[in-house]
Coordinates of C-alpha atoms and ligand atoms in Angstrom, one line a residue:
X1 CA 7.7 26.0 4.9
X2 CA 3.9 27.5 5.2
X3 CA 3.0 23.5 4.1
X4 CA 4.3 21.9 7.2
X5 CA 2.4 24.0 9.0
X6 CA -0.6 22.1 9.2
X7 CA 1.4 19.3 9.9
X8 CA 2.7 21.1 13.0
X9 CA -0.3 21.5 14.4
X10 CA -0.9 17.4 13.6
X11 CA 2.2 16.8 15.8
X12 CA 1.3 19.2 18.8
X13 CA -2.3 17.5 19.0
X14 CA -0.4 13.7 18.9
X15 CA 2.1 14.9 21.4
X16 CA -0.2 13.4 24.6
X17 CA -0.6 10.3 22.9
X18 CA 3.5 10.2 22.1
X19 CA 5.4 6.9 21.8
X20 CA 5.2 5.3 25.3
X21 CA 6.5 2.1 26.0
X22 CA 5.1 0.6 28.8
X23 CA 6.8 -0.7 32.0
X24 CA 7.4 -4.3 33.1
X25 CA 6.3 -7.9 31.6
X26 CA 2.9 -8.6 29.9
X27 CA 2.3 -12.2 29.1
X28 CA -0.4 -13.1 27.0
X29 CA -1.4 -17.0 27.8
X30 CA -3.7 -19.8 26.6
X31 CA -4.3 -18.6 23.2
X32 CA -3.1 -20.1 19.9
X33 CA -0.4 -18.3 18.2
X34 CA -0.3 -17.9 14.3
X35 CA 3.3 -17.3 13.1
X36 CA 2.7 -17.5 9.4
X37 CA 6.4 -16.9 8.2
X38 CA 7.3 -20.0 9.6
X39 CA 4.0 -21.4 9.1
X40 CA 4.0 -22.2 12.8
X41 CA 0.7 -22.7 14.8
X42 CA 1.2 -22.9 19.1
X43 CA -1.6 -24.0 20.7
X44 CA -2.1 -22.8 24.6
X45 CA 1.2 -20.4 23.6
X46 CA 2.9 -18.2 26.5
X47 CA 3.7 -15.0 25.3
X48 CA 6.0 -12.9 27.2
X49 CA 6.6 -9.1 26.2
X50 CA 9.0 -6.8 27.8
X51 CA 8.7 -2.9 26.9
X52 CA 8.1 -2.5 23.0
X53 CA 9.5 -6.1 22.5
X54 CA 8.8 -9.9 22.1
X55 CA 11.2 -12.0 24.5
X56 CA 10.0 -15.4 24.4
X57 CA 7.0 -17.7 23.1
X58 CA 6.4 -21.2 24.5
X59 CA 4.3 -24.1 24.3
X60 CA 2.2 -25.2 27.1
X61 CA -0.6 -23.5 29.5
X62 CA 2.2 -25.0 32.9
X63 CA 3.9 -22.0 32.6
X64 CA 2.9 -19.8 35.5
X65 CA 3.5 -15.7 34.8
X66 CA 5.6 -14.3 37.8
X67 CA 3.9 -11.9 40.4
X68 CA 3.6 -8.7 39.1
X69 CA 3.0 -9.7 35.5
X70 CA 0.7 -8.1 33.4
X71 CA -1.4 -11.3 31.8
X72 CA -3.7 -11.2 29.2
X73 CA -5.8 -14.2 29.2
X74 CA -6.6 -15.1 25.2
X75 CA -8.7 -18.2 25.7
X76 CA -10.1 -19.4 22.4
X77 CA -8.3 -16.1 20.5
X78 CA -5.3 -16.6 17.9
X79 CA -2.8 -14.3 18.2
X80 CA -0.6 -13.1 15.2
X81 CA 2.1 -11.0 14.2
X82 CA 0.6 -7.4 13.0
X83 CA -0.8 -7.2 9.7
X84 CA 1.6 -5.4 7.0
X85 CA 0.1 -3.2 4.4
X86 CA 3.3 -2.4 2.0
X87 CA 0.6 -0.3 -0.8
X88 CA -0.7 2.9 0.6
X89 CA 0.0 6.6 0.0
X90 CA -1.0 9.4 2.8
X91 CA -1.3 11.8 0.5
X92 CA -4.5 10.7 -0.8
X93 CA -7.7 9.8 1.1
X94 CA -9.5 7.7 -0.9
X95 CA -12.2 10.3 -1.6
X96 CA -14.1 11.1 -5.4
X97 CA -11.7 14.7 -4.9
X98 CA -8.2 12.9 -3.9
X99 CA -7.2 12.6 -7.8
X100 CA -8.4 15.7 -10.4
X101 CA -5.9 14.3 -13.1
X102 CA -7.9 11.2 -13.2
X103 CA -11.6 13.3 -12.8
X104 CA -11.6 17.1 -12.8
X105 CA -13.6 18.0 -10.0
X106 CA -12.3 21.0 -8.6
X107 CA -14.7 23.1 -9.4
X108 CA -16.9 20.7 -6.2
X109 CA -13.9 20.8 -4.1
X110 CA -10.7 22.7 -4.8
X111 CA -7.3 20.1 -4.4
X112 CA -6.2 22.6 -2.0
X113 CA -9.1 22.3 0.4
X114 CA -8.9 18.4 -0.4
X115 CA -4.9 18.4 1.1
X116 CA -5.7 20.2 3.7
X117 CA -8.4 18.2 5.0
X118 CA -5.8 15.2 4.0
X119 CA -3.0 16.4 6.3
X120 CA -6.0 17.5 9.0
X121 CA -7.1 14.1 9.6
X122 CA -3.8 11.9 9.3
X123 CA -4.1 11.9 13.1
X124 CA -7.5 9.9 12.4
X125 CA -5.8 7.8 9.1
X126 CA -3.2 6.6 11.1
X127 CA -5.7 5.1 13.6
X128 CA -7.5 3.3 10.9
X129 CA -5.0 1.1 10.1
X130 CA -4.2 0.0 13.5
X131 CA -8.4 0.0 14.1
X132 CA -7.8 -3.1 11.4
X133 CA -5.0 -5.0 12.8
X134 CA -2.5 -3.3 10.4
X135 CA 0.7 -2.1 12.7
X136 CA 3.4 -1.4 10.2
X137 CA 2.5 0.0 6.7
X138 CA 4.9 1.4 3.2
X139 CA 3.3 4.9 1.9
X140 CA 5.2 4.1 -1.8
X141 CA 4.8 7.7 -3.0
X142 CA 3.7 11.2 -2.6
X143 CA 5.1 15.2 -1.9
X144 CA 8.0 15.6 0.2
X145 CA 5.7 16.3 3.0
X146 CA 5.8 12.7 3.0
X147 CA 8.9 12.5 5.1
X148 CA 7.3 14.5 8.0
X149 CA 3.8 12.2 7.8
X150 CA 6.5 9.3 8.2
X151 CA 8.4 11.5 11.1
X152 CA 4.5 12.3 13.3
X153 CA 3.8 8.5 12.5
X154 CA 6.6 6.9 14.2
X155 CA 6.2 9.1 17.3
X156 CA 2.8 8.7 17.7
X157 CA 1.2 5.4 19.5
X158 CA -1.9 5.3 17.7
X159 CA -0.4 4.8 14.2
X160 CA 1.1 2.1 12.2
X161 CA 5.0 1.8 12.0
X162 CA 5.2 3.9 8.9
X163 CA 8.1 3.6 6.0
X164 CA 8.0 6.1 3.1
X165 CA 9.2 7.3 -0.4
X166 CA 9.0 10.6 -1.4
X167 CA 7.6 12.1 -5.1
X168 CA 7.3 9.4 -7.6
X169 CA 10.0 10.0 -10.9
X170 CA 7.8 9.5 -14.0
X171 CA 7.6 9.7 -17.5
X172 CA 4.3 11.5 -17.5
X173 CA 3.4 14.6 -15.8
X174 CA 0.7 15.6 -13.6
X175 CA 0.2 19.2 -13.3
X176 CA -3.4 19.1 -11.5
X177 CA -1.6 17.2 -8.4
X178 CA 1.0 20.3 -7.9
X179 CA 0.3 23.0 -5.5
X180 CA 3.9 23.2 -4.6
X181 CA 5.1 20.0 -3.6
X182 CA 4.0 17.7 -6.5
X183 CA 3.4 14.1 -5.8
X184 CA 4.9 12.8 -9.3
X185 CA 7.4 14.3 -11.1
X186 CA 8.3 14.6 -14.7
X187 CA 11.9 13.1 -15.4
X188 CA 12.9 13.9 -19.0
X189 CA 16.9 12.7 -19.4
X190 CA 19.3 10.1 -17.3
X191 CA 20.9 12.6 -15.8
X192 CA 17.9 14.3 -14.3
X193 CA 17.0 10.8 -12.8
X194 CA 20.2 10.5 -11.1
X195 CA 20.0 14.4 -9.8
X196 CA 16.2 13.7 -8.4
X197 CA 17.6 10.5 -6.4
X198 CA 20.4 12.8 -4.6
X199 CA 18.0 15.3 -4.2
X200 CA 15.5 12.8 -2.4
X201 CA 18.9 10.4 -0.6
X202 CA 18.5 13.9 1.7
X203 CA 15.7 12.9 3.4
X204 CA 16.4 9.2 4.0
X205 CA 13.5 7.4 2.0
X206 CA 12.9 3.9 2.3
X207 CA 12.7 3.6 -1.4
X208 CA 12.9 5.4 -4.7
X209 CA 9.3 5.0 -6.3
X210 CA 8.9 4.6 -10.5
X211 CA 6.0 5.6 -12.2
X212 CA 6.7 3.5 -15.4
X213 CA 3.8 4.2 -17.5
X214 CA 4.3 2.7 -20.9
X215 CA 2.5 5.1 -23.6
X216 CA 0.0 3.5 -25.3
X217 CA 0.4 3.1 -29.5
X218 CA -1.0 5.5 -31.4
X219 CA -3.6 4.1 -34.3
X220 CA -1.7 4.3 -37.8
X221 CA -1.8 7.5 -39.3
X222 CA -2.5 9.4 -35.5
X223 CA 1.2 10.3 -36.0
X224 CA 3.1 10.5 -33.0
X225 CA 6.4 12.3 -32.7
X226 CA 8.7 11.8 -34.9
X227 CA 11.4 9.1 -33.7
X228 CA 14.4 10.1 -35.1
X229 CA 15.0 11.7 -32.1
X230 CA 16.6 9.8 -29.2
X231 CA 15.1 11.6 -26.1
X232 CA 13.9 9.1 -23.6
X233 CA 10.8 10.8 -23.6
X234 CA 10.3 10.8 -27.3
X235 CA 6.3 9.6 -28.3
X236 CA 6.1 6.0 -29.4
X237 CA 5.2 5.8 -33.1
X238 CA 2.6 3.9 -34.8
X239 CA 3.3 0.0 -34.8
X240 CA 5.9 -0.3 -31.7
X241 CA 5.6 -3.4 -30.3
X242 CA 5.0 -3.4 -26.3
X243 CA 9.0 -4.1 -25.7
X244 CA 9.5 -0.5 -28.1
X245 CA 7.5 1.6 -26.3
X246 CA 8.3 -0.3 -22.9
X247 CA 12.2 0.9 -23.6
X248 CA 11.5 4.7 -24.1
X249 CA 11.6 5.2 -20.5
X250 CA 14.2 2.3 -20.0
X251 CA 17.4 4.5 -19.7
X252 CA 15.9 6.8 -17.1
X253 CA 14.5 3.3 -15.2
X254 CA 18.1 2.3 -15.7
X255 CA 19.9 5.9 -14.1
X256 CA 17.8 5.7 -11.4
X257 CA 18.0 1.9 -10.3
X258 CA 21.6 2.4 -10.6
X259 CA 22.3 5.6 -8.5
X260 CA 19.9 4.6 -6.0
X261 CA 21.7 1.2 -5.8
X262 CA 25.1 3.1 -5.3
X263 CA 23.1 5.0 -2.5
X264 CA 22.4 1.8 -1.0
X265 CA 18.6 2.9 -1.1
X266 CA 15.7 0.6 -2.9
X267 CA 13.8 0.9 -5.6
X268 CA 10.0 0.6 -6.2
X269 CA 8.5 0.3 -9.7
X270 CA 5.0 0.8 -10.8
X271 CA 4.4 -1.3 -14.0
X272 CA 1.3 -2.7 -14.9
X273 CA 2.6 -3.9 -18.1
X274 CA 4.5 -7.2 -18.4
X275 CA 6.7 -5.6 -20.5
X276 CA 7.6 -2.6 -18.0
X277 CA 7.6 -4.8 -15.4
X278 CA 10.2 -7.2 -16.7
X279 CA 12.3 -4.1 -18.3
X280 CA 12.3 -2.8 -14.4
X281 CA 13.1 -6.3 -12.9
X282 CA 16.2 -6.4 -15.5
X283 CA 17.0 -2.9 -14.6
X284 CA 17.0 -4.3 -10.4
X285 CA 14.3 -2.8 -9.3
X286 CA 13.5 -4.3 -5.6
X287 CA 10.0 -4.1 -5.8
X288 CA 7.4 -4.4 -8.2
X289 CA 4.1 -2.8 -6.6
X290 CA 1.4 -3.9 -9.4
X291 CA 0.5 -7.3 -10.7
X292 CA 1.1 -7.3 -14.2
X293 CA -2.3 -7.1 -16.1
X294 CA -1.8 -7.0 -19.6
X295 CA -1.1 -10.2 -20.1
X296 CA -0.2 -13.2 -18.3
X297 CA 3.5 -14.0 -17.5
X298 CA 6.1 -16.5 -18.9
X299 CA 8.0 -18.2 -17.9
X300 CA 10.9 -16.2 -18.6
X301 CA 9.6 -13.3 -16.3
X302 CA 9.0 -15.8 -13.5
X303 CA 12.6 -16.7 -13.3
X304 CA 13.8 -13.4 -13.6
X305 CA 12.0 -12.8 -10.5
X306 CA 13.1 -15.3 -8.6
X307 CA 16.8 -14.8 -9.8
X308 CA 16.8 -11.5 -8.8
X309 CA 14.9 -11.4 -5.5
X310 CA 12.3 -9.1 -6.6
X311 CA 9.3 -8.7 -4.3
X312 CA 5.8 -8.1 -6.0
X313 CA 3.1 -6.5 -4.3
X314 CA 0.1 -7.5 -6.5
X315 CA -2.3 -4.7 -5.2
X316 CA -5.6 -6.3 -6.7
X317 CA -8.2 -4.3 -4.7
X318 CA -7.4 -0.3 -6.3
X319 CA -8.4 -2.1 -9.8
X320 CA -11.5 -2.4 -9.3
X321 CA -12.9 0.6 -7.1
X322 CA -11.7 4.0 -9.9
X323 CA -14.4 2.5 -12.2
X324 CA -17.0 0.8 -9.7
X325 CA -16.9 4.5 -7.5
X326 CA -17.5 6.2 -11.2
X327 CA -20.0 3.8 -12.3
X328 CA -22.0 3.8 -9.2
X329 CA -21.1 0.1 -8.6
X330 CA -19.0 0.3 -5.5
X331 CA -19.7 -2.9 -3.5
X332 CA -17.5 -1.3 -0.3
X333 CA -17.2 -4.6 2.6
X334 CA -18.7 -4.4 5.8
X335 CA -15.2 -3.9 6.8
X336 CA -14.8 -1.0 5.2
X337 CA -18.0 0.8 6.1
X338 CA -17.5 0.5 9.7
X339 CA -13.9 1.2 10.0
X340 CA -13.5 3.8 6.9
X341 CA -13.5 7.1 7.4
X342 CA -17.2 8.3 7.0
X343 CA -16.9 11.9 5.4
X344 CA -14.3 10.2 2.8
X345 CA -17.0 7.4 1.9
X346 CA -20.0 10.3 1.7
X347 CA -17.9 11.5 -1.0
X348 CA -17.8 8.4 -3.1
X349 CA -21.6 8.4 -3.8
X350 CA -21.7 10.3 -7.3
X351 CA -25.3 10.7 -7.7
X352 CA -24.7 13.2 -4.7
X353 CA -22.6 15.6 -6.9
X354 CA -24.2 18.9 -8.4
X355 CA -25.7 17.2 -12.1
X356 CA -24.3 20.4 -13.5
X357 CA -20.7 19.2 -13.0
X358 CA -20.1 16.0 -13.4
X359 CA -17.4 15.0 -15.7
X360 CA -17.8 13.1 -18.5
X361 CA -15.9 10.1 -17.4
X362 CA -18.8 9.7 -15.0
X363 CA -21.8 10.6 -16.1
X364 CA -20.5 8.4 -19.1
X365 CA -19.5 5.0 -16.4
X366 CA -23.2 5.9 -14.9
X367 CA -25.3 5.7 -17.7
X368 CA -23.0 2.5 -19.2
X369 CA -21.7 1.0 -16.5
X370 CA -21.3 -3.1 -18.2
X371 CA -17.8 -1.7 -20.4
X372 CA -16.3 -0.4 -16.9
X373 CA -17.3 -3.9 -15.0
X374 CA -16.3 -5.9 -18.2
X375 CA -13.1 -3.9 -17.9
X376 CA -12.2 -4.6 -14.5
X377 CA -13.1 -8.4 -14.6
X378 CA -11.1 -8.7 -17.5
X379 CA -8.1 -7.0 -15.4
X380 CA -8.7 -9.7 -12.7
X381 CA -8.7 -12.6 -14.9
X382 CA -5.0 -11.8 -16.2
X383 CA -4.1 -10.1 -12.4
X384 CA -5.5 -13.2 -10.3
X385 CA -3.8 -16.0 -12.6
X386 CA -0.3 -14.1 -12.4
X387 CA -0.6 -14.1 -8.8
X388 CA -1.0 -17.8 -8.3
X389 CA 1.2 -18.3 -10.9
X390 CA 4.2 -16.1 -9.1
X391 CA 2.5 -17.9 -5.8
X392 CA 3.1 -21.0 -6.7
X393 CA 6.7 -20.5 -8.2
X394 CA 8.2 -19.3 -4.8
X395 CA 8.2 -15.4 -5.3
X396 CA 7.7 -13.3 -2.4
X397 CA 4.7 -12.0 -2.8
X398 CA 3.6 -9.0 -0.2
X399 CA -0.1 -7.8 0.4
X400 CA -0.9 -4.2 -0.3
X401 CA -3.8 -2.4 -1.0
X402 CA -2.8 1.3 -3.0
X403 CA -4.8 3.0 0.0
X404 CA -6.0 6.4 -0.7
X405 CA -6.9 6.2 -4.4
X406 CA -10.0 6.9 -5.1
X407 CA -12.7 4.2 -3.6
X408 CA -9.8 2.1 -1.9
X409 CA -10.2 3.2 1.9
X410 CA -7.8 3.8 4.0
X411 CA -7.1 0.3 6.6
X412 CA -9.8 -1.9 6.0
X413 CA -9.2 -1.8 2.2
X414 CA -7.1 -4.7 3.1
X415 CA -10.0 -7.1 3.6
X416 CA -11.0 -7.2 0.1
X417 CA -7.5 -7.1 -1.1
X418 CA -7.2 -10.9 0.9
X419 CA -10.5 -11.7 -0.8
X420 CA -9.4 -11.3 -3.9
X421 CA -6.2 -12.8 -3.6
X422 CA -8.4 -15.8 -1.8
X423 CA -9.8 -15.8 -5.3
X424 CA -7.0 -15.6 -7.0
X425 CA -6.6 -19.5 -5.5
X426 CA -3.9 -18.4 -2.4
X427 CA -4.5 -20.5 1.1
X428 CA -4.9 -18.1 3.6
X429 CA -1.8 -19.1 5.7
X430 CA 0.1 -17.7 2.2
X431 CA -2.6 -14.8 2.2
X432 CA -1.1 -14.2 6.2
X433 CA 2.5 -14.9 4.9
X434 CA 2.0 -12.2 2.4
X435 CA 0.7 -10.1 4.8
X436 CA 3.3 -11.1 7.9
X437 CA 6.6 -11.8 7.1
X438 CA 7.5 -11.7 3.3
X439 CA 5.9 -8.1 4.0
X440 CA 8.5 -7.7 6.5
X441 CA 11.0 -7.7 3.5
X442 CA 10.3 -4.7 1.7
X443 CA 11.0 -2.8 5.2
X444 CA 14.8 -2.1 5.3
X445 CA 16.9 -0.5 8.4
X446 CA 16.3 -1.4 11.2
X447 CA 12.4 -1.9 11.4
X448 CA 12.6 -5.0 8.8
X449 CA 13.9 -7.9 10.7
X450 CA 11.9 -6.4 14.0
X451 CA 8.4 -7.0 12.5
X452 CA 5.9 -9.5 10.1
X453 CA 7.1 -12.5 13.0
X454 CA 6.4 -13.8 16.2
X455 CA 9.7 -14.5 17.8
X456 CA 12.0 -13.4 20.7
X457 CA 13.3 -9.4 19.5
X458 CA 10.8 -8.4 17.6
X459 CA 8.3 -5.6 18.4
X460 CA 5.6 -6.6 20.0
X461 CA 3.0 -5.6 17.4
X462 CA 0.5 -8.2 17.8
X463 CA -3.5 -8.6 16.4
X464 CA -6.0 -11.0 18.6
X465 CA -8.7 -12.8 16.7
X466 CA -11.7 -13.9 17.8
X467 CA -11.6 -16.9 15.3
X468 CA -9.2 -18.5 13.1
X469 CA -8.2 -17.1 10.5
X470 CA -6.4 -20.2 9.0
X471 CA -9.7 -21.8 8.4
X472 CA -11.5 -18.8 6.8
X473 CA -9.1 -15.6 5.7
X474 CA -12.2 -13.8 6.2
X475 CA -12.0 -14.6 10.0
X476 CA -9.0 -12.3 9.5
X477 CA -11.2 -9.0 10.4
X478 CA -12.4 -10.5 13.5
X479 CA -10.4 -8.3 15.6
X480 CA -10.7 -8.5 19.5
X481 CA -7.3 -6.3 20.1
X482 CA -4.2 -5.2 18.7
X483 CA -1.3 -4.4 19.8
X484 CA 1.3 -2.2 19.3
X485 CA 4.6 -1.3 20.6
X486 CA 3.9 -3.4 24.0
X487 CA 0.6 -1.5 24.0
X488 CA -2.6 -3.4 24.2
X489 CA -5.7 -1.5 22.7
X490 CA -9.1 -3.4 22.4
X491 CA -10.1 -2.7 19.1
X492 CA -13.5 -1.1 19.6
X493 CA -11.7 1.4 21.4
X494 CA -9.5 2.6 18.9
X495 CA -11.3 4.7 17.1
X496 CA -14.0 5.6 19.8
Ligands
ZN1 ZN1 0.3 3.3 -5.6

């Protein structure tokens, strides 16, 4: 147990700042409240909050708080429900070191040293998010240590709500991530899938996270196994179409989706391929976390989605910053430079890394960097259109970011993800939706139907803007205070 260790110490140093929920009624007056589930706009709104909780909102500045009240006067501010981010993973920290199967740079920073300094500063992490207005977030995959971040983040009161799966079942492995505890593991047979989700039902995850990487076709005459055998894992061979190579995995997708189901637990599937994608929505998966970005979807795959229920996350923002932070290109928003966490950005700069050591991948992106940006726009103009496409047919769509991969910060990543999906042609009352209340859905128990909305019951996890974010989504960073379990923290304090 030597790797909850650190983590122990984590929980000690949180213990002063432990859960409180404060005493007697706070009303927050003469503001206009933003509820963007029920697309519902209140000018001059009363809001009263007892404890951790919402227990009424009203119309009209007549209303006269009680002696005794706590009152928070929000003249000219719009208050909304907590932003949501349901894309992150704490096990990463968004630093040029946080992924060596992606670029190889241990011999800069060992991955030890790099998830140690990880668990060090979750204290600081967690603070992040709510620095940006985000009170509740879904870490969708990392080592089992992942159940004890989620346990320190919902007993501390400078952290987001936090929901979590454990290591992500795949059909690839990643030996450079595994010191132990592996992140993503290797699942070779049925069987083994259905043994991994008993394994992780022991901790009480929020969902079951698939890694569904499709293998790509090898060129003719590259070989590939051969396919007379019928092991899941088997190679694909030259020529399979995208629905052949999409269905090697399919039986283990198909295990897993269904003993999870009889667990009552949910399932999460990473599938950036419309093919994967629709194979896991078949299958029941509960939650795609990717936009598709192969190709654009039919109509066919639309209506699957909506017949099943499946949420999408469409996770724009992590596309583009792998190959910008390799290719020297990273544009990183205001947002991000002031809230990020400053030794994790000083890490993205790769001109700074010894010349002597720089993997290929980079020095390659540096010296070419127009393939890398061709690449990701070309990932955009498929990723964007399925959004408004999925938009537009009535899927619920919920924001995330993939937090903690490399060059996609930690909290205020989520500004440019609402850029982009401004892009991608959404209003920003859906942007806020996506962000509120259809984000709300992919938490289950009993945390769910408490958050993403601004009605009676619900926590009291609230953001205050200075201007309106309905007019301008990028208004949406303009952060006077946030609140969080009855707790009012202005945000400049936060992470001071
Ligand atoms: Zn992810």
């Amino acid at each position: 147990m030597k790797r909850f260790s650190f983590l122990a110490l984590v929980a000690a140093a949180l213990a002063s700042s432990a859960l409180a929920t404060p005493s007697g009624t706070t009303v927050i007056v003469n503001g206009t409240a933003i509820d963007p589930g029920s697309g519902k706009v209140i000018p001059n709104a009363v809001i009263s909050i007892e404890g951790d909780h919402i227990t009424a909102i009203k119309e009209g500045g007549a209303e006269i708080p009680k002696k005794g009240d706590q009152v928070i006067d929000a003249r000219g501010k719009f208050i909304l429900p907590g932003y949501i981010d349901t894309h992150v993973h704490f096990f990463q920290s968004g630093g040029l070191f946080t992924r060596p199967d992606a670029v190889d740079l241990t011999s800069v920073r060992p991955y030890r040293d790099e998830v140690a300094m990880i668990k060090k500063n979750l204290p600081d992490t967690f603070k992040r998010y709510l620095r940006c207005g985000i009170t509740s977030v879904l870490d969708i995959g990392g080592p089992m240590w992942n159940f004890e971040m989620r346990k320190i983040a919902n007993s501390t009161a400078l952290a987001p709500r936090v929901a979590a799966a454990g290591p992500l079942i795949s059909s690839v492995s990643r030996p450079q991530l595994d010191l132990g505890d592996p992140p993503i593991v290797k699942i070779d047979t049925p069987e083994q899938g259905r043994e991994m989700v008993r394994k992780l039902a022991a901790q009480k995850p929020d969902y079951i996270k698939i890694w569904y990487i499709v293998p790509v076709a090898p060129k003719p005459g590259e070989g590939g196994s051969s396919t007379a055998s019928i092991s899941p894992s088997a190679s694909p061979a030259p020529g399979q179409s995208d629905v052949e190579r999409a269905a090697i995995f399919r039986p283990i997708v198909h295990a897993v989706v269904e003993e999870s189901h009889k667990l009552k637990l949910r399932v999460a599937v990473h599938a950036t391929e419309l093919e994967a994608a629709r194979a896991s929505a078949e299958e029941g998966a509960d939650l795609l976390v990717h936009s598709v970005t192969d190709k654009l979807v039919d109509e066919a795959f639309v209506k699957l989605l909506k017949e099943k229920g499946t949420i999408l996350t469409p996770t724009l923002v992590v596309f583009e910053r792998y190959g910008r932070t390799f290719a020297h290109k990273l544009e990183l928003t205001p947002e991000e430079k002031a809230w990020g966490n400053p030794e994790v950005i000083s890490t993205l700069d790769v001109t700074k890394l010894p010349p002597d050591k720089i993997p290929e991948r980079i020095s390659k992106a540096i010296a070419n960097p127009v393939p890398v940006l061709d690449n990701i726009k070309k990932t955009y103009d498929i990723a964007l259109k399925n959004l408004k496409t999925l938009e537009d047919a009535g899927i619920t769509i919920a924001t995330g970011t993939d937090a903690g991969n490399i060059g996609t910060i930690h909290g205020p990543a989520i500004f440019r993800e609402f850029q982009l999906m401004r892009e991608a042609g959404l209003t920003p009352m859906q942007i806020l939706k996506c962000t509120t209340a259809n984000a709300a859905k992919t938490f289950g128990g009993e945390t769910g139907p408490k958050i993403g909305a601004l009605k009676p019951g619900n926590f009291a996890d609230l953001v205050i803007l200075k201007s309106n974010p309905v007019d301008d989504i990028a208004h949406a960073s303009d952060i006077e205070s946030v609140m969080k379990n009855g707790v009012l923290y202005p945000a400049d304090s936060i992470l001071k």
